[in-house]
PDB file of C-alpha atoms in Angstrom:
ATOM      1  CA  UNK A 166       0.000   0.000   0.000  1.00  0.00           C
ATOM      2  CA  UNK A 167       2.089   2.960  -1.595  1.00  0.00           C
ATOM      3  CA  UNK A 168      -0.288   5.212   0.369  1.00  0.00           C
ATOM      4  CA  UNK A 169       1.155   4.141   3.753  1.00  0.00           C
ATOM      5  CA  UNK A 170       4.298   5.364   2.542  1.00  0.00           C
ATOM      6  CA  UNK A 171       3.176   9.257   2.394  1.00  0.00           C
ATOM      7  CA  UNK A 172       1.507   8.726   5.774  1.00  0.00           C
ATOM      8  CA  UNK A 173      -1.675   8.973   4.891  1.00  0.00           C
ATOM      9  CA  UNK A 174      -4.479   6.404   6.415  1.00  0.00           C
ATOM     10  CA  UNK A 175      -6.964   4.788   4.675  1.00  0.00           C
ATOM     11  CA  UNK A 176     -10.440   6.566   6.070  1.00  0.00           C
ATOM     12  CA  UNK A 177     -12.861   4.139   3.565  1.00  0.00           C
ATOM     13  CA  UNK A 178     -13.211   2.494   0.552  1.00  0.00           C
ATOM     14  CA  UNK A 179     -16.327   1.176  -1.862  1.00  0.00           C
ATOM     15  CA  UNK A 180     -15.049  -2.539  -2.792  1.00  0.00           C
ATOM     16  CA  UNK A 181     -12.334  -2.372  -4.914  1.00  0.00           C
ATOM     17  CA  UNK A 182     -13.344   0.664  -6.967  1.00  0.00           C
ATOM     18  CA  UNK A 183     -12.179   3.634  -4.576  1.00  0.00           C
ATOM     19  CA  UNK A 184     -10.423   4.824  -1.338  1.00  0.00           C
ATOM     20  CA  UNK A 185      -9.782   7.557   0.668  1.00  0.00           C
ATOM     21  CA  UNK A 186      -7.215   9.081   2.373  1.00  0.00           C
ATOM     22  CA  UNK A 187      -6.879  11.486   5.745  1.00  0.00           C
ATOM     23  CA  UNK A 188      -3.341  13.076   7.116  1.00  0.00           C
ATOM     24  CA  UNK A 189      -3.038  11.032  10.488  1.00  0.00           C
ATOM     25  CA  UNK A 190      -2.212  14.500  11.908  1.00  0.00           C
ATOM     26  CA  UNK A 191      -5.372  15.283  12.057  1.00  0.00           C
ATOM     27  CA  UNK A 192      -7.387  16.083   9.135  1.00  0.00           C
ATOM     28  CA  UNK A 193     -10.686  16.102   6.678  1.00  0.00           C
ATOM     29  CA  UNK A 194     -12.193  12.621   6.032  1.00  0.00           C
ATOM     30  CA  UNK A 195     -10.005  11.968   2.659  1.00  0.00           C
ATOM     31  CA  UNK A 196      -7.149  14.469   1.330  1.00  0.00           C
ATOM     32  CA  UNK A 197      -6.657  12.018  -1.493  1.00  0.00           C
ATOM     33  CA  UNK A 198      -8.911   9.615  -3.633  1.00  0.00           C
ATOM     34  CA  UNK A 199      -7.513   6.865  -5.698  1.00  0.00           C
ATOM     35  CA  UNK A 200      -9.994   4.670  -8.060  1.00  0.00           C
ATOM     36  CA  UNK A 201      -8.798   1.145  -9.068  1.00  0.00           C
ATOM     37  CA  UNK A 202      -7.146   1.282 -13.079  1.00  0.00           C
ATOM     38  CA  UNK A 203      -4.777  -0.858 -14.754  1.00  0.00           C
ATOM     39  CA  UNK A 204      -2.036   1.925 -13.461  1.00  0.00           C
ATOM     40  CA  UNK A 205      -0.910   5.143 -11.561  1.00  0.00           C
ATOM     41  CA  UNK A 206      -3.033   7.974 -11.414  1.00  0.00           C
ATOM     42  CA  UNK A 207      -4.623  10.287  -9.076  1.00  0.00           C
ATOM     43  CA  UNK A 208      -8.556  10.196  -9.467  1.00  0.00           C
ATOM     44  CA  UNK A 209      -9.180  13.584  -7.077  1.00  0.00           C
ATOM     45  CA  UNK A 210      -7.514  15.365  -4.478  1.00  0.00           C
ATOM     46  CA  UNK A 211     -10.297  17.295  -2.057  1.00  0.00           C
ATOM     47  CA  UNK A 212     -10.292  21.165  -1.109  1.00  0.00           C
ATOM     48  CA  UNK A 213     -12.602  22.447   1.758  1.00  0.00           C
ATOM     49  CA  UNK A 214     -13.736  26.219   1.073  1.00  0.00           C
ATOM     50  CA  UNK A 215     -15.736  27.900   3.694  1.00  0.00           C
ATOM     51  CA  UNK A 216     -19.474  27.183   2.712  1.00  0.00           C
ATOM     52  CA  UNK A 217     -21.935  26.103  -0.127  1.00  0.00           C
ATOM     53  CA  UNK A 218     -21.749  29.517  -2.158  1.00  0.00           C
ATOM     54  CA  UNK A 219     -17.728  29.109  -2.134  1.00  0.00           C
ATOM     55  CA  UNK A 220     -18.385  25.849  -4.219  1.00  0.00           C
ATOM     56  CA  UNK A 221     -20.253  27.599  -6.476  1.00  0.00           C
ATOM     57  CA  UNK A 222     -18.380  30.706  -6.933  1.00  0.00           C
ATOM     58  CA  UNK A 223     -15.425  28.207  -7.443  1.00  0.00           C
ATOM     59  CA  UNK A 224     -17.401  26.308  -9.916  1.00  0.00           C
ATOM     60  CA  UNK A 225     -18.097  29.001 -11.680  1.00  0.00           C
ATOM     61  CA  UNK A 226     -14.716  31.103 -11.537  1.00  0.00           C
ATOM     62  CA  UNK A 227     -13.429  27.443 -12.865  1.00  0.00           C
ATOM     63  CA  UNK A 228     -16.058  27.620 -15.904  1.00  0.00           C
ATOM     64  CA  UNK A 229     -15.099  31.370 -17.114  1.00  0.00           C
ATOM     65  CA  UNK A 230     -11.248  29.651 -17.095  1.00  0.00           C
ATOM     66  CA  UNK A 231     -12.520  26.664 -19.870  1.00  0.00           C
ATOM     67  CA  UNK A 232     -12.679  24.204 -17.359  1.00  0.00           C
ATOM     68  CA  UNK A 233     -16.591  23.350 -17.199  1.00  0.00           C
ATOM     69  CA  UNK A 234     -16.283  19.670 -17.427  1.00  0.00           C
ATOM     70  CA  UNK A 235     -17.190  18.041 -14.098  1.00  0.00           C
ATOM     71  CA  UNK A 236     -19.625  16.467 -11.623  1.00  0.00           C
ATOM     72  CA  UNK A 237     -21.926  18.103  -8.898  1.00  0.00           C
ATOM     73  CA  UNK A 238     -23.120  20.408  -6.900  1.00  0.00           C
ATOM     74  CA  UNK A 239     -24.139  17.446  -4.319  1.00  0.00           C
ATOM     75  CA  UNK A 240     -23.944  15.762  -1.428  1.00  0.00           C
ATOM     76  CA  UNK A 241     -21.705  12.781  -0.397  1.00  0.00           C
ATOM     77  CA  UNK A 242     -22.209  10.129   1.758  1.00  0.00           C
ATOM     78  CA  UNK A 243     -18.853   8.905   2.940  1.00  0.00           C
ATOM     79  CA  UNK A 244     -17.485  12.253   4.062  1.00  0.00           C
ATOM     80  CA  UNK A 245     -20.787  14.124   4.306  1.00  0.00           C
ATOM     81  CA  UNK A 246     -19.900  16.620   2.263  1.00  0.00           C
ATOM     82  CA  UNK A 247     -21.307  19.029  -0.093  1.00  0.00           C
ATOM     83  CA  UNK A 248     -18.946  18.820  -3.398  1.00  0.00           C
ATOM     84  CA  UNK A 249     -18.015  20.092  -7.103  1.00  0.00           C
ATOM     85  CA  UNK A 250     -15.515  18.058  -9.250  1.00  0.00           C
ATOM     86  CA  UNK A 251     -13.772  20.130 -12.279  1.00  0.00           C
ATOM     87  CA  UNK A 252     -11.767  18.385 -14.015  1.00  0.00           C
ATOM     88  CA  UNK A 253      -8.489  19.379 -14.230  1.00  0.00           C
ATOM     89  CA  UNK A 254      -5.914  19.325 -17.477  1.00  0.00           C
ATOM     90  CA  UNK A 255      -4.904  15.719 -17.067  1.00  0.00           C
ATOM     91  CA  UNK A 256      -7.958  13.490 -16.311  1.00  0.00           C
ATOM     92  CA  UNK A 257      -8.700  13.594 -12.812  1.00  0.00           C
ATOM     93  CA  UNK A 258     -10.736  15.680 -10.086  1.00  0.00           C
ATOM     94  CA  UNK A 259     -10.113  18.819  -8.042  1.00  0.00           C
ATOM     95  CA  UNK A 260     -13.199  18.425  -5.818  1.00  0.00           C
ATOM     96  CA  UNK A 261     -14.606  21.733  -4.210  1.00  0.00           C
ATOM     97  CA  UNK A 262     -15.691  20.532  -0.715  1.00  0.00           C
ATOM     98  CA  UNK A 263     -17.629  21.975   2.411  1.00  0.00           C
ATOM     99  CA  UNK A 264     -18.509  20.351   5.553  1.00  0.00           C
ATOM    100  CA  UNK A 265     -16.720  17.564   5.202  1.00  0.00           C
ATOM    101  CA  UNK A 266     -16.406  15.209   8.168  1.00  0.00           C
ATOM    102  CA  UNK A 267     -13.160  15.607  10.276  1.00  0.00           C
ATOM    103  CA  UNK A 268     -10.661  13.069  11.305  1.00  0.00           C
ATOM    104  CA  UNK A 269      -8.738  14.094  14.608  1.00  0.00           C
ATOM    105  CA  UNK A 270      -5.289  13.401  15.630  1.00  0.00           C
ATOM    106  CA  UNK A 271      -4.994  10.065  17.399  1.00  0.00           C
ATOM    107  CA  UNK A 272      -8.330   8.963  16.664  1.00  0.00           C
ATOM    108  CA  UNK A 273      -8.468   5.136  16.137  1.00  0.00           C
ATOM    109  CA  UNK A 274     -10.766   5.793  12.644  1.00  0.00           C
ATOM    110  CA  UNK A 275     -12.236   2.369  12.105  1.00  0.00           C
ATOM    111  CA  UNK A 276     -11.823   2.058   7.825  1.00  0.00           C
ATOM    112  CA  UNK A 277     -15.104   0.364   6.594  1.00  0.00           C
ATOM    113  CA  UNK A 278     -15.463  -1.103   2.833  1.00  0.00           C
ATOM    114  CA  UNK A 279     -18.746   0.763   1.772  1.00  0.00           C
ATOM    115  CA  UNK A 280     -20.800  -1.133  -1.336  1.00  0.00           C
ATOM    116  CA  UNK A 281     -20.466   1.105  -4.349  1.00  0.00           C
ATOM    117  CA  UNK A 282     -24.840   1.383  -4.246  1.00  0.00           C
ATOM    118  CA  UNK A 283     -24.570   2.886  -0.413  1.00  0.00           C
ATOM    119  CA  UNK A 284     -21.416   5.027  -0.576  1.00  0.00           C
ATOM    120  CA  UNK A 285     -21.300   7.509  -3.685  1.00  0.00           C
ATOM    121  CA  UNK A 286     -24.097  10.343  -3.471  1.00  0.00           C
ATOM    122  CA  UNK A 287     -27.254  11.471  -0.808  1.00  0.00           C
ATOM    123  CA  UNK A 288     -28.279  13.705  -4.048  1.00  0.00           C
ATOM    124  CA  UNK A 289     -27.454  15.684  -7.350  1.00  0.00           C
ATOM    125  CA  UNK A 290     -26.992  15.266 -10.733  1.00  0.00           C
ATOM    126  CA  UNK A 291     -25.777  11.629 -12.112  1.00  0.00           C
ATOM    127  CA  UNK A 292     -21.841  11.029 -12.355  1.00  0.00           C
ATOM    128  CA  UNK A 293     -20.112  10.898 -15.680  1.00  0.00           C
ATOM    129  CA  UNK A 294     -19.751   7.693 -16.771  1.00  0.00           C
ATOM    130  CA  UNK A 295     -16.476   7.860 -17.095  1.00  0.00           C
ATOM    131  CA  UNK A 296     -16.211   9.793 -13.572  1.00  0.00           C
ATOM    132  CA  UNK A 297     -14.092   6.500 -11.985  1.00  0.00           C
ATOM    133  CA  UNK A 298     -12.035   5.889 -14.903  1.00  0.00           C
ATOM    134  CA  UNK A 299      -8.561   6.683 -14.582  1.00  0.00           C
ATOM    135  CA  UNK A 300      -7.937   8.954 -17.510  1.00  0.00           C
ATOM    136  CA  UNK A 301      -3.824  10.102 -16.615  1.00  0.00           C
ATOM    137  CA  UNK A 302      -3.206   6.094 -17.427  1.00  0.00           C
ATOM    138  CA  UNK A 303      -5.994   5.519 -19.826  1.00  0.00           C
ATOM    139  CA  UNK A 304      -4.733   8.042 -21.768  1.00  0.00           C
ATOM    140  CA  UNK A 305      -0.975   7.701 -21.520  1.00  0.00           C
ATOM    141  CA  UNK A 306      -0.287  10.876 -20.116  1.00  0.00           C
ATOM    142  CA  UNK A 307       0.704   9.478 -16.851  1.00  0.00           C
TER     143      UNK A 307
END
């Protein structure tokens, strides 16, 4: 597990198909997401902004700059957060995120394996299809 090498901690995963990573110094429920693909590549990292009109001023600040190709505004289940993915220049996520769940320091965070149908979205607009797919290896731009 190449993660446990940067220190981060697993804080859940949906079968094989995604986990998430927290700081073990204390931190928001996942820094980090990687989604399973055939080789390395980063599927989202996760910024917290202040409140639900930050993720939509950032969504669309990130539209006037050409970037309009993404997934949200909704809810999450694991992390309980409100989100916006844009996607960035090579394939994968920046994910606008408020109210995420917190992980403190020294907390013995219990890792569960979510199923994919109880883990990805309370509500919003349907993922891409291609929203899992790891497109910095798919595309050979990794």
């Amino acid at each position: 597990r190449f993660y446990e090498a940067l220190g981060l901690r697993l804080s859940d995963r949906s079968a094989d198909v995604i986990a998430f990573m927290h700081s073990p110094h204390g931190s928001d429920h996942h820094l980090v997401a990687l989604a399973k693909s055939s080789g390395p590549g980063l599927h989202h990292t996760s910024w917290d902004v202040g409140g639900i009109d930050e993720i939509g001023a950032g969504m669309k600040q990130m539209e006037d700059a050409g970037f309009s190709e993404g997934w949200g505004v909704g809810r999450h289940i694991l992390g309980s957060n409100y989100f916006h993915y844009v996607r960035d220049p090579w394939g994968s996520y920046c994910e606008y995120s408020f109210d995420i769940d917190y992980i403190p320091k020294g907390l013995a965070w219990i890792a569960r394996d979510h199923a994919p149908e109880d883990s990805f979205y309370l509500w919003g607009p349907s993922a891409p299809a291609e929203f899992v797919e790891n497109h910095e290896t798919e595309e050979g731009e990794c």
